[in-house]
Short mmCIF file of C-alpha atoms in Angstrom, two decimals:
data_model
loop_
_atom_site.label_atom_id
_atom_site.label_comp_id
_atom_site.label_asym_id
_atom_site.label_seq_id
_atom_site.Cartn_x
_atom_site.Cartn_y
_atom_site.Cartn_z
CA MET A 1 0.00 0.00 0.00
CA VAL A 2 1.12 3.54 -0.63
CA ARG A 3 2.27 5.45 2.40
CA LEU A 4 2.83 9.14 1.91
CA GLY A 5 3.44 11.96 4.27
CA ALA A 6 1.61 14.48 2.10
CA SER A 7 -1.02 14.35 -0.60
CA VAL A 8 -0.11 14.49 -4.28
CA VAL A 9 -3.46 15.95 -5.40
CA ASP A 10 -4.64 19.50 -4.68
CA ARG A 11 -7.81 20.46 -2.80
CA LEU A 12 -9.78 21.44 -5.93
CA SER A 13 -9.17 18.01 -7.43
CA LEU A 14 -10.34 16.42 -4.18
CA GLN A 15 -13.56 18.45 -4.19
CA LEU A 16 -14.28 17.67 -7.84
CA THR A 17 -13.54 13.99 -7.30
CA LEU A 18 -15.92 13.85 -4.35
CA VAL A 19 -18.73 15.48 -6.36
CA LEU A 20 -18.19 13.19 -9.35
CA PHE A 21 -17.90 10.05 -7.22
CA LEU A 22 -21.04 10.80 -5.22
CA SER A 23 -22.94 11.53 -8.44
CA VAL A 24 -21.91 8.20 -9.97
CA VAL A 25 -22.75 6.31 -6.76
CA VAL A 26 -26.19 7.91 -6.44
CA VAL A 27 -27.07 7.22 -10.08
CA THR A 28 -25.81 3.64 -10.06
CA LEU A 29 -27.42 2.81 -6.71
CA PHE A 30 -30.75 4.17 -7.93
CA THR A 31 -30.44 2.16 -11.14
CA ALA A 32 -29.41 -0.96 -9.21
CA LEU A 33 -32.59 -0.66 -7.14
CA LEU A 34 -34.69 -0.22 -10.29
CA THR A 35 -33.11 -3.18 -12.09
CA ALA A 36 -32.98 -5.44 -9.02
CA PRO A 37 -34.76 -8.81 -9.36
CA GLN A 38 -38.46 -8.25 -8.67
CA ARG A 39 -39.27 -11.93 -8.26
CA ASP A 40 -37.87 -14.62 -6.01
CA GLU A 41 -36.02 -16.34 -8.83
CA ILE A 42 -32.43 -17.34 -8.22
CA GLY A 43 -31.71 -17.40 -11.96
CA GLU A 44 -32.44 -13.68 -12.24
CA PHE A 45 -30.38 -12.88 -9.14
CA TYR A 46 -27.37 -15.01 -10.18
CA LEU A 47 -27.30 -14.37 -13.93
CA GLY A 48 -29.56 -11.36 -14.48
CA ASN A 49 -31.13 -10.49 -17.77
CA ARG A 50 -29.68 -12.94 -20.31
CA THR A 51 -30.86 -10.89 -23.30
CA MET A 52 -27.95 -8.42 -23.25
CA SER A 53 -26.10 -7.77 -26.49
CA PRO A 54 -22.53 -9.07 -26.99
CA LEU A 55 -21.15 -5.53 -26.64
CA ARG A 56 -22.86 -4.96 -23.28
CA ASN A 57 -21.72 -8.40 -22.11
CA GLY A 58 -18.19 -7.62 -23.25
CA LEU A 59 -18.24 -4.29 -21.41
CA ALA A 60 -19.46 -6.03 -18.25
CA MET A 61 -16.69 -8.65 -18.54
CA CYS A 62 -14.12 -5.91 -19.02
CA GLY A 63 -15.52 -3.99 -16.04
CA ASP A 64 -15.59 -7.11 -13.90
CA TYR A 65 -11.97 -7.99 -14.65
CA LEU A 66 -9.95 -4.76 -14.76
CA SER A 67 -9.23 -3.41 -11.29
CA ALA A 68 -7.76 -0.14 -10.08
CA ALA A 69 -4.36 -1.87 -10.17
CA THR A 70 -4.45 -1.61 -13.96
CA LEU A 71 -5.04 2.14 -13.88
CA LEU A 72 -2.72 3.01 -10.99
CA GLY A 73 -0.34 0.11 -10.34
CA SER A 74 0.39 -0.92 -13.93
CA THR A 75 1.00 2.63 -15.15
CA GLY A 76 3.27 3.20 -12.16
CA LEU A 77 5.17 0.00 -12.90
CA VAL A 78 5.73 1.12 -16.50
CA ALA A 79 6.75 4.61 -15.32
CA LEU A 80 9.42 3.23 -12.98
CA THR A 81 10.63 0.09 -14.79
CA GLY A 82 9.91 0.70 -18.47
CA TYR A 83 10.15 -2.48 -20.57
CA ASP A 84 9.49 -4.83 -17.65
CA GLY A 85 6.32 -2.92 -16.79
CA LEU A 86 5.10 -3.18 -20.39
CA LEU A 87 5.79 -6.92 -20.30
CA TYR A 88 3.64 -7.19 -17.18
CA LEU A 89 0.77 -5.43 -18.99
CA CYS A 90 0.98 -7.98 -21.80
CA GLY A 91 0.06 -10.77 -19.37
CA THR A 92 -3.06 -8.89 -18.34
CA ALA A 93 -4.23 -8.70 -21.96
CA VAL A 94 -3.11 -12.18 -23.09
CA ALA A 95 -4.99 -13.84 -20.23
CA TRP A 96 -8.27 -13.50 -22.13
CA MET A 97 -6.93 -15.77 -24.89
CA MET A 98 -6.92 -18.58 -22.35
CA VAL A 99 -10.56 -17.87 -21.54
CA LEU A 100 -11.68 -17.70 -25.17
CA LEU A 101 -9.81 -20.73 -26.47
CA LEU A 102 -10.12 -23.15 -23.56
CA ILE A 103 -12.78 -22.35 -20.99
CA ALA A 104 -15.64 -20.14 -22.18
CA GLU A 105 -17.77 -22.38 -24.42
CA PRO A 106 -17.67 -25.71 -22.56
CA LEU A 107 -18.14 -23.98 -19.20
CA ARG A 108 -21.17 -22.06 -20.42
CA ASN A 109 -22.66 -25.21 -22.00
CA THR A 110 -22.29 -27.37 -18.90
CA GLY A 111 -22.82 -24.82 -16.12
CA ARG A 112 -25.98 -23.44 -14.61
CA PHE A 113 -25.26 -20.88 -11.89
CA THR A 114 -21.81 -21.80 -10.55
CA LEU A 115 -18.85 -24.05 -11.30
CA GLY A 116 -20.30 -26.41 -8.71
CA ASP A 117 -23.15 -27.18 -11.12
CA THR A 118 -20.61 -28.09 -13.82
CA LEU A 119 -18.76 -30.43 -11.45
CA ALA A 120 -22.04 -32.01 -10.31
CA THR A 121 -22.91 -32.79 -13.92
CA ARG A 122 -19.43 -34.18 -14.57
CA LEU A 123 -18.93 -36.23 -11.39
CA SER A 124 -21.45 -38.80 -10.22
CA ARG A 125 -19.84 -39.47 -6.82
CA MET A 126 -18.97 -37.34 -3.78
CA GLN A 127 -20.73 -34.27 -5.13
CA ARG A 128 -21.31 -32.71 -1.72
CA PRO A 129 -17.64 -32.85 -0.57
CA VAL A 130 -16.56 -31.45 -3.95
CA ARG A 131 -19.04 -28.57 -3.71
CA LEU A 132 -17.88 -27.90 -0.15
CA ALA A 133 -14.22 -27.76 -1.22
CA LEU A 134 -15.12 -25.55 -4.17
CA ALA A 135 -17.09 -23.16 -1.94
CA LEU A 136 -14.06 -22.92 0.39
CA CYS A 137 -11.72 -22.07 -2.50
CA THR A 138 -14.22 -19.57 -3.94
CA LEU A 139 -14.63 -17.85 -0.58
CA THR A 140 -10.86 -17.64 -0.05
CA ILE A 141 -10.21 -16.19 -3.51
CA THR A 142 -13.03 -13.67 -3.46
CA VAL A 143 -12.36 -12.45 0.08
CA LEU A 144 -8.65 -11.96 -0.68
CA TYR A 145 -9.47 -10.04 -3.83
CA LEU A 146 -12.19 -8.06 -2.06
CA VAL A 147 -9.79 -7.08 0.73
CA ALA A 148 -7.29 -6.01 -1.95
CA GLN A 149 -9.91 -3.67 -3.43
CA LEU A 150 -10.82 -2.18 -0.04
CA VAL A 151 -7.17 -1.74 0.95
CA GLY A 152 -6.66 -0.15 -2.47
CA SER A 153 -9.37 2.39 -1.68
CA VAL A 154 -7.35 3.54 1.34
CA ALA A 155 -4.21 3.70 -0.83
CA LEU A 156 -6.09 5.84 -3.33
CA LEU A 157 -7.43 8.09 -0.57
CA THR A 158 -3.82 8.58 0.53
CA GLN A 159 -3.12 10.34 -2.75
CA PHE A 160 -5.51 13.11 -1.61
CA THR A 161 -5.07 13.34 2.13
CA GLY A 162 -1.58 12.04 2.78
CA GLU A 163 -1.20 9.46 5.55
CA PRO A 164 -4.82 8.92 6.74
CA SER A 165 -5.79 8.60 10.37
CA ALA A 166 -7.37 5.41 11.70
CA ALA A 167 -10.81 7.04 11.67
CA THR A 168 -10.38 8.19 8.06
CA ARG A 169 -9.28 4.71 6.98
CA ALA A 170 -12.24 3.12 8.72
CA LEU A 171 -14.69 5.61 7.20
CA CYS A 172 -13.32 5.04 3.68
CA VAL A 173 -13.49 1.24 3.96
CA VAL A 174 -16.95 1.25 5.54
CA VAL A 175 -18.42 3.61 2.92
CA ILE A 176 -16.99 1.67 -0.02
CA GLY A 177 -17.90 -1.68 1.56
CA THR A 178 -21.48 -0.62 2.33
CA VAL A 179 -22.09 0.55 -1.23
CA VAL A 180 -20.70 -2.75 -2.52
CA ILE A 181 -23.05 -4.72 -0.25
CA VAL A 182 -26.04 -2.79 -1.60
CA TYR A 183 -24.99 -3.48 -5.21
CA ALA A 184 -24.57 -7.22 -4.58
CA ALA A 185 -27.26 -7.99 -2.00
CA ILE A 186 -30.08 -5.91 -3.48
CA GLY A 187 -29.14 -5.48 -7.13
CA GLY A 188 -27.84 -9.00 -7.73
CA MET A 189 -26.34 -9.63 -11.15
CA PRO A 190 -28.43 -6.87 -12.87
CA GLY A 191 -27.21 -4.26 -10.38
CA ALA A 192 -23.60 -5.43 -10.54
CA THR A 193 -23.76 -5.52 -14.34
CA PHE A 194 -24.88 -1.89 -14.56
CA ILE A 195 -22.04 -0.55 -12.41
CA GLN A 196 -19.55 -2.72 -14.32
CA ILE A 197 -20.72 -1.36 -17.67
CA VAL A 198 -20.57 2.23 -16.35
CA LYS A 199 -17.09 1.58 -14.99
CA ALA A 200 -15.91 -0.01 -18.26
CA VAL A 201 -17.16 2.92 -20.36
CA MET A 202 -15.57 5.44 -17.97
CA LEU A 203 -12.29 3.52 -17.83
CA ILE A 204 -11.99 3.08 -21.60
CA SER A 205 -12.90 6.72 -22.25
CA GLY A 206 -10.67 8.11 -19.49
CA VAL A 207 -7.48 6.24 -20.34
CA THR A 208 -7.97 6.66 -24.10
CA VAL A 209 -8.45 10.44 -23.88
CA THR A 210 -5.47 10.81 -21.57
CA ALA A 211 -3.31 8.62 -23.81
CA VAL A 212 -4.31 10.75 -26.81
CA MET A 213 -3.23 13.85 -24.87
CA VAL A 214 0.14 12.24 -24.16
CA LEU A 215 0.67 11.32 -27.82
CA HIS A 216 -0.38 14.80 -28.91
CA ARG A 217 2.24 16.36 -26.62
CA PHE A 218 4.91 14.32 -28.41
CA ASP A 219 3.53 15.11 -31.91
CA TRP A 220 2.16 11.58 -32.32
CA ASN A 221 5.69 10.26 -32.61
CA ILE A 222 6.28 7.11 -30.54
CA GLU A 223 10.04 7.44 -30.94
CA ASN A 224 9.95 10.89 -29.35
CA LEU A 225 7.91 9.53 -26.45
CA LEU A 226 10.29 6.61 -25.89
CA ALA A 227 13.36 8.83 -26.15
CA ALA A 228 11.97 11.34 -23.65
CA ALA A 229 10.99 8.53 -21.26
CA ALA A 230 14.48 7.02 -21.43
CA ASP A 231 16.13 10.42 -20.91
CA ASN A 232 14.00 11.25 -17.84
CA SER A 233 14.10 7.77 -16.31
CA GLY A 234 17.58 8.15 -14.85
CA GLN A 235 18.44 4.79 -16.43
CA GLY A 236 19.12 5.83 -20.01
CA THR A 237 18.56 3.14 -22.64
CA ARG A 238 18.31 0.48 -19.90
CA PHE A 239 14.78 1.80 -19.29
CA LEU A 240 13.75 0.39 -22.67
CA GLU A 241 15.52 -2.94 -22.18
CA PRO A 242 14.46 -6.01 -20.18
CA GLY A 243 15.83 -6.60 -16.70
CA LEU A 244 15.34 -3.30 -14.88
CA ARG A 245 12.88 -4.83 -12.38
CA TYR A 246 12.93 -8.57 -13.01
CA GLY A 247 16.50 -9.07 -14.16
CA ALA A 248 18.40 -8.71 -10.90
CA GLY A 249 19.00 -12.45 -10.70
CA VAL A 250 17.54 -15.92 -11.22
CA THR A 251 15.10 -15.50 -8.31
CA SER A 252 13.76 -12.24 -9.75
CA LYS A 253 13.22 -13.81 -13.18
CA LEU A 254 11.48 -16.83 -11.68
CA ASP A 255 9.28 -14.51 -9.62
CA PHE A 256 8.20 -12.69 -12.77
CA LEU A 257 7.46 -15.98 -14.56
CA SER A 258 5.49 -17.18 -11.54
CA LEU A 259 3.47 -13.95 -11.47
CA GLN A 260 2.70 -14.11 -15.19
CA LEU A 261 1.60 -17.75 -14.92
CA ALA A 262 -0.75 -16.82 -12.09
CA ILE A 263 -2.24 -13.92 -14.07
CA VAL A 264 -2.64 -15.71 -17.41
CA LEU A 265 -3.96 -18.98 -15.96
CA GLY A 266 -5.76 -17.54 -12.95
CA LEU A 267 -8.12 -15.31 -14.96
CA ALA A 268 -9.92 -18.33 -16.42
CA ALA A 269 -10.68 -19.62 -12.90
CA LEU A 270 -11.63 -16.44 -11.03
CA PRO A 271 -15.13 -17.04 -9.63
CA HIS A 272 -16.59 -13.67 -10.66
CA VAL A 273 -15.24 -14.08 -14.21
CA MET A 274 -16.70 -17.61 -14.46
CA MET A 275 -20.11 -16.31 -13.33
CA ARG A 276 -19.93 -13.72 -16.07
CA LEU A 277 -19.21 -16.47 -18.63
CA LEU A 278 -22.42 -18.25 -17.61
CA ALA A 279 -24.61 -15.17 -18.18
CA PRO A 280 -24.87 -14.98 -22.02
CA LYS A 281 -27.98 -16.63 -23.48
CA SER A 282 -26.22 -18.51 -26.27
CA VAL A 283 -22.76 -19.68 -27.26
CA ASP A 284 -22.65 -17.20 -30.14
CA VAL A 285 -23.33 -14.32 -27.78
CA LEU A 286 -20.70 -15.64 -25.37
CA ARG A 287 -18.05 -16.00 -28.06
CA THR A 288 -18.62 -12.48 -29.39
CA SER A 289 -18.77 -11.09 -25.85
CA VAL A 290 -15.37 -12.57 -24.96
CA VAL A 291 -13.88 -11.18 -28.18
CA TRP A 292 -15.22 -7.74 -27.24
CA ALA A 293 -13.75 -8.15 -23.74
CA MET A 294 -10.36 -9.14 -25.20
CA GLY A 295 -10.32 -6.09 -27.46
CA LEU A 296 -11.41 -3.67 -24.75
CA VAL A 297 -8.95 -5.03 -22.17
CA SER A 298 -6.13 -4.86 -24.75
CA LEU A 299 -7.07 -1.24 -25.52
CA VAL A 300 -6.95 -0.31 -21.83
CA CYS A 301 -3.59 -2.07 -21.39
CA LEU A 302 -2.17 -0.28 -24.45
CA ALA A 303 -3.38 3.07 -23.12
CA ALA A 304 -1.97 2.25 -19.66
CA GLY A 305 1.42 1.58 -21.23
CA ILE A 306 1.33 4.95 -23.01
CA LEU A 307 0.33 6.68 -19.76
CA GLY A 308 3.21 5.04 -17.90
CA LEU A 309 5.76 6.06 -20.51
CA GLY A 310 4.17 9.51 -20.69
CA ALA A 311 4.45 9.98 -16.94
CA THR A 312 8.18 9.27 -17.09
CA ALA A 313 8.68 11.41 -20.19
CA VAL A 314 6.80 14.41 -18.76
CA LEU A 315 7.57 14.19 -15.04
CA GLY A 316 10.63 11.98 -14.70
CA SER A 317 11.06 8.82 -12.63
CA GLU A 318 12.68 10.71 -9.78
CA THR A 319 9.65 12.98 -9.30
CA ILE A 320 7.26 10.02 -9.42
CA ALA A 321 9.30 7.96 -6.95
CA ARG A 322 9.69 10.93 -4.60
CA ASN A 323 5.90 11.28 -4.37
CA ASP A 324 5.22 7.55 -4.23
CA ARG A 325 7.91 4.88 -4.32
CA THR A 326 5.47 2.29 -5.75
CA GLY A 327 4.48 4.52 -8.67
CA ASN A 328 0.74 4.45 -7.95
CA ALA A 329 0.62 8.25 -8.07
CA ALA A 330 2.14 8.43 -11.57
CA VAL A 331 -1.11 8.60 -13.53
CA LEU A 332 -2.60 11.25 -11.20
CA LEU A 333 0.53 13.39 -11.39
CA LEU A 334 0.49 13.06 -15.18
CA ALA A 335 -3.21 13.96 -15.34
CA HIS A 336 -2.59 17.10 -13.26
CA ASP A 337 0.19 18.17 -15.60
CA LEU A 338 -1.87 17.50 -18.75
CA GLY A 339 -5.36 18.61 -17.74
CA GLY A 340 -5.17 20.24 -14.33
CA ALA A 341 -7.70 19.62 -11.59
CA VAL A 342 -10.50 18.51 -13.93
CA LEU A 343 -8.61 15.60 -15.55
CA THR A 344 -7.13 14.60 -12.19
CA ALA A 345 -10.61 14.47 -10.67
CA LEU A 346 -11.97 12.42 -13.58
CA LEU A 347 -9.25 9.77 -13.30
CA SER A 348 -9.47 9.72 -9.50
CA CYS A 349 -13.24 9.23 -9.64
CA LEU A 350 -12.66 6.51 -12.23
CA ALA A 351 -10.29 4.69 -9.87
CA PHE A 352 -12.87 4.71 -7.05
CA VAL A 353 -15.65 3.50 -9.39
CA THR A 354 -13.31 0.75 -10.60
CA LEU A 355 -12.89 -0.44 -7.02
CA LEU A 356 -16.66 -0.50 -6.55
CA ALA A 357 -17.37 -2.47 -9.72
CA VAL A 358 -14.78 -5.20 -9.11
CA ALA A 359 -15.74 -5.51 -5.43
CA ALA A 360 -19.44 -5.86 -6.34
CA GLY A 361 -18.68 -8.71 -8.75
CA LEU A 362 -16.53 -10.48 -6.18
CA THR A 363 -19.14 -10.18 -3.43
CA LEU A 364 -21.87 -11.50 -5.71
CA ALA A 365 -19.74 -14.48 -6.80
CA ALA A 366 -18.93 -15.42 -3.21
CA ALA A 367 -22.56 -15.04 -2.11
CA SER A 368 -23.76 -17.18 -5.02
CA SER A 369 -21.34 -19.98 -4.21
CA LEU A 370 -22.22 -19.97 -0.51
CA ALA A 371 -25.98 -19.85 -1.14
CA HIS A 372 -26.18 -22.25 -4.08
CA ASP A 373 -23.32 -24.71 -3.55
CA LEU A 374 -22.91 -24.70 0.23
CA TYR A 375 -26.43 -24.01 1.50
CA GLY A 376 -28.64 -25.19 -1.34
CA GLU A 377 -26.78 -28.36 -2.34
CA VAL A 378 -24.61 -29.37 0.64
CA ILE A 379 -26.68 -28.35 3.65
CA ARG A 380 -30.19 -28.59 2.20
CA ARG A 381 -29.30 -31.37 -0.31
CA GLY A 382 -31.11 -29.62 -3.16
CA ARG A 383 -34.39 -29.23 -1.26
CA ALA A 384 -34.14 -25.46 -0.65
CA THR A 385 -36.81 -23.32 -2.30
CA GLU A 386 -35.81 -20.46 -4.57
CA THR A 387 -37.14 -17.92 -2.05
CA GLU A 388 -35.09 -19.54 0.70
CA GLU A 389 -31.90 -19.70 -1.38
CA LEU A 390 -32.30 -16.11 -2.54
CA ALA A 391 -32.64 -14.92 1.07
CA VAL A 392 -29.45 -16.79 1.97
CA ALA A 393 -27.64 -15.26 -1.03
CA ARG A 394 -28.57 -11.73 0.06
CA LEU A 395 -27.53 -12.45 3.64
CA ALA A 396 -24.27 -14.02 2.45
CA ALA A 397 -23.48 -10.91 0.39
CA ALA A 398 -23.90 -8.75 3.49
CA VAL A 399 -21.79 -11.09 5.64
CA ILE A 400 -18.99 -11.30 3.06
CA GLY A 401 -18.99 -7.52 2.66
CA VAL A 402 -18.68 -7.00 6.42
CA LEU A 403 -15.96 -9.68 6.61
CA GLY A 404 -14.04 -7.95 3.83
CA MET A 405 -14.30 -4.60 5.61
CA LEU A 406 -13.02 -6.05 8.90
CA LEU A 407 -10.09 -7.81 7.23
CA ALA A 408 -9.23 -4.66 5.25
CA LEU A 409 -9.12 -2.59 8.45
CA VAL A 410 -6.93 -5.19 10.17
CA SER A 411 -4.55 -5.63 7.22
CA TRP A 412 -4.60 -2.12 5.79
CA GLY A 413 -0.79 -2.05 5.70
CA ALA A 414 -0.66 -5.04 3.34
CA ASN A 415 0.20 -4.55 -0.31
CA SER A 416 -3.07 -4.70 -2.24
CA ALA A 417 -1.36 -5.99 -5.38
CA THR A 418 0.14 -8.90 -3.43
CA LEU A 419 -3.29 -9.88 -2.09
CA ALA A 420 -4.77 -9.76 -5.59
CA PHE A 421 -1.96 -11.82 -7.11
CA LEU A 422 -2.32 -14.41 -4.34
CA ALA A 423 -6.00 -14.71 -5.27
CA PHE A 424 -4.97 -15.28 -8.90
CA ALA A 425 -2.44 -17.94 -7.82
CA ILE A 426 -5.03 -19.83 -5.74
CA ALA A 427 -7.51 -19.74 -8.62
CA ALA A 428 -4.89 -21.07 -11.04
CA SER A 429 -3.65 -23.71 -8.59
CA ALA A 430 -6.94 -25.07 -7.21
CA ILE A 431 -9.89 -24.22 -9.45
CA LEU A 432 -8.24 -24.23 -12.89
CA PRO A 433 -6.86 -27.82 -12.69
CA THR A 434 -10.26 -29.05 -11.50
CA LEU A 435 -12.02 -27.20 -14.32
CA VAL A 436 -9.61 -28.31 -17.07
CA PHE A 437 -9.63 -31.95 -15.96
CA SER A 438 -13.42 -31.93 -15.68
CA LEU A 439 -13.87 -30.55 -19.18
CA PHE A 440 -11.20 -32.49 -21.06
CA TRP A 441 -10.08 -35.65 -19.20
CA ARG A 442 -12.33 -38.71 -19.24
CA ARG A 443 -10.50 -40.39 -16.32
CA PHE A 444 -11.00 -37.49 -13.87
CA THR A 445 -12.75 -38.43 -10.62
CA ALA A 446 -14.25 -36.79 -7.55
CA GLN A 447 -11.20 -37.77 -5.47
CA GLY A 448 -9.00 -36.00 -8.01
CA ALA A 449 -11.20 -32.91 -7.75
CA LEU A 450 -10.94 -32.90 -3.95
CA LEU A 451 -7.17 -33.29 -4.01
CA SER A 452 -6.77 -30.61 -6.66
CA LEU A 453 -9.03 -28.10 -4.89
CA CYS A 454 -7.75 -28.62 -1.35
CA GLY A 455 -4.14 -29.31 -2.31
CA GLY A 456 -3.85 -26.32 -4.65
CA LEU A 457 -5.37 -24.03 -2.02
CA LEU A 458 -3.16 -25.35 0.80
CA CYS A 459 0.01 -25.28 -1.30
CA SER A 460 -0.56 -21.66 -2.39
CA VAL A 461 -1.29 -20.41 1.11
CA VAL A 462 1.62 -22.27 2.77
CA LEU A 463 4.15 -21.04 0.21
CA VAL A 464 3.01 -17.43 0.64
CA VAL A 465 3.12 -17.68 4.45
CA PHE A 466 6.76 -18.77 4.23
CA SER A 467 7.72 -16.26 1.53
CA PRO A 468 9.19 -12.71 1.60
CA VAL A 469 5.62 -11.40 1.39
CA VAL A 470 5.09 -12.22 5.08
CA SER A 471 8.59 -11.98 6.60
CA ALA A 472 12.28 -11.25 6.00
CA ALA A 473 11.76 -8.28 3.63
CA PRO A 474 11.38 -4.51 4.22
CA ALA A 475 7.90 -4.48 2.63
CA ALA A 476 6.74 -7.70 4.33
CA LEU A 477 3.87 -7.90 6.80
CA TYR A 478 6.39 -8.78 9.54
CA PRO A 479 9.67 -7.25 8.36
CA ASP A 480 11.47 -7.90 11.64
CA ALA A 481 10.72 -11.64 11.63
CA ASP A 482 12.47 -14.16 9.41
CA PHE A 483 10.79 -17.49 8.71
CA ALA A 484 10.78 -17.26 4.89
CA TRP A 485 12.24 -20.34 3.24
CA PHE A 486 10.35 -19.97 -0.07
CA PRO A 487 12.24 -17.32 -2.09
CA LEU A 488 9.47 -16.17 -4.48
CA GLN A 489 6.70 -13.66 -3.75
CA ASN A 490 4.16 -15.46 -5.93
CA PRO A 491 3.74 -19.24 -5.53
CA GLY A 492 2.23 -19.91 -8.96
CA ILE A 493 5.27 -21.54 -10.55
CA VAL A 494 5.15 -24.28 -7.88
CA SER A 495 1.51 -24.39 -6.76
CA ILE A 496 -0.04 -24.53 -10.26
CA PRO A 497 1.85 -27.70 -11.34
CA ALA A 498 1.14 -29.10 -7.86
CA GLY A 499 -2.61 -28.57 -8.35
CA PHE A 500 -2.57 -30.41 -11.68
CA LEU A 501 -0.37 -33.19 -10.28
CA LEU A 502 -2.65 -33.74 -7.28
CA GLY A 503 -5.72 -33.86 -9.53
CA TRP A 504 -4.04 -36.45 -11.75
CA LEU A 505 -2.79 -38.49 -8.80
CA GLY A 506 -6.15 -38.54 -7.03
CA SER A 507 -7.89 -39.68 -10.21
CA ILE A 508 -5.39 -42.41 -11.01
CA LEU A 509 -5.59 -43.86 -7.50
CA SER A 510 -9.40 -43.89 -7.34
CA ARG A 511 -12.19 -45.80 -9.05
CA PRO A 512 -13.19 -44.31 -12.44
CA GLU A 513 -16.47 -42.49 -12.87
CA PRO A 514 -19.18 -44.35 -14.84
CA LYS A 515 -18.46 -44.23 -18.57
CA GLU A 516 -21.88 -42.85 -19.47
CA THR A 517 -21.45 -39.90 -17.08
CA TYR A 518 -18.56 -38.43 -19.06
CA GLU A 519 -20.17 -39.24 -22.40
CA ASP A 520 -23.31 -37.31 -21.46
CA PHE A 521 -21.17 -34.49 -20.11
CA GLU A 522 -19.06 -34.39 -23.28
CA VAL A 523 -22.13 -34.10 -25.51
CA ARG A 524 -23.48 -31.29 -23.37
CA SER A 525 -20.15 -29.42 -23.37
CA LEU A 526 -20.12 -29.48 -27.17
CA VAL A 527 -23.80 -28.92 -27.91
CA GLY A 528 -25.08 -27.13 -24.82
CA ALA A 529 -28.51 -27.27 -23.23
CA ASP A 530 -30.56 -24.15 -22.50
#
């Protein structure tokens, strides 16, 4: 998290941001109430209106996926590390290829409301333990990611107020968390979809306009922009070469590879992204929606790269690092130089709205898994009424929101990016192997699913606990302690193969599923059933 002694944004920008943010919140909350499910139907609450066009679905997917880290953290990484930061942005964009080519169609064809429904169709035995393990993984991932968003809201507030007091931190987290609960608990998928579309349109417009302003300053000449960035980076031509951040040694390179694996593979298994893949009415709509999402995410990543280079070219790396050593303030400093208080307020408001949209999707995904998989299928054994399950889903959304707020207040000093990347690593290590094996391996069994889910989760968490993220590093949670024996900050390079290995091992050592179960599942995954 960013810790500054003084704010980097002036008072006028703060006032404009507050007015814009409150206006967006009021409008979106009112719309969420209007579009909220009017009937006690879990399908409407979980998946919303399935008649949306591919463009609107693509915008919602883009809004659900891109967090404030893309706007603030990624641009700052590019501003301070140049080539390595651009390489990091590529992973964010390429991740959607994994979704389009491997996961989207068969998941949509075989799923109903959650991944648990897909696994129940695929596996004939031990469905309740598998759903329980899946709900545990989903809750862990979504809560970690939710806490990252709430901690990020405090980091963003720091850009305006400097180091916030405990009361200011608590107020910021509670306000953001309460609005998120209303979106998820009352609005359901329709309410969350609206704020995600609004956020996506604002994000795409904001970063594109600012990137155009950067290019205009350098006469639309990329070479001039790159040369100015290199000159003001303090690193010369090394700024445009690999290795400035991730080339210090073998450990640094492995850490970067581990992080990229977690991002590229984890996207396809994030619970809120998988819920979004189940929402389109047909496979054609889904396919076009994902293509739209890929294009929009790539556009945002391209613009973020230009903003990062522009910040270095206009301001210089030394100025950016002096205001914020992590670089999160780079885009706001650049906006103030290019467009004054108005542009700064627009991008700041955009960052807060981005936090809201992602947090709403996460809360809804967690609530859906707890209500449908855990309560409806494990506890009530499929006998819960729709009214009963819907009430549990709304209550679960409120509980998860409160839990996220409490954890954010306790761990406000944690690095929000680290929490988010851990969530990606768990998704790639536990849920992705289970999903891939279920869709494409005939021999996969319930025991393999349990081992993959529980083993991938446990392996990821243990490796992070004994990594420099928690101890033995200046930026660690406990910098004065030293119990880190795992050298990497992201466990993906070890935990992802471990998740696949455990799924394979559990399946090989257990009795095969009935032959007809997979054959029926395979037909459904190819043809679909609405």
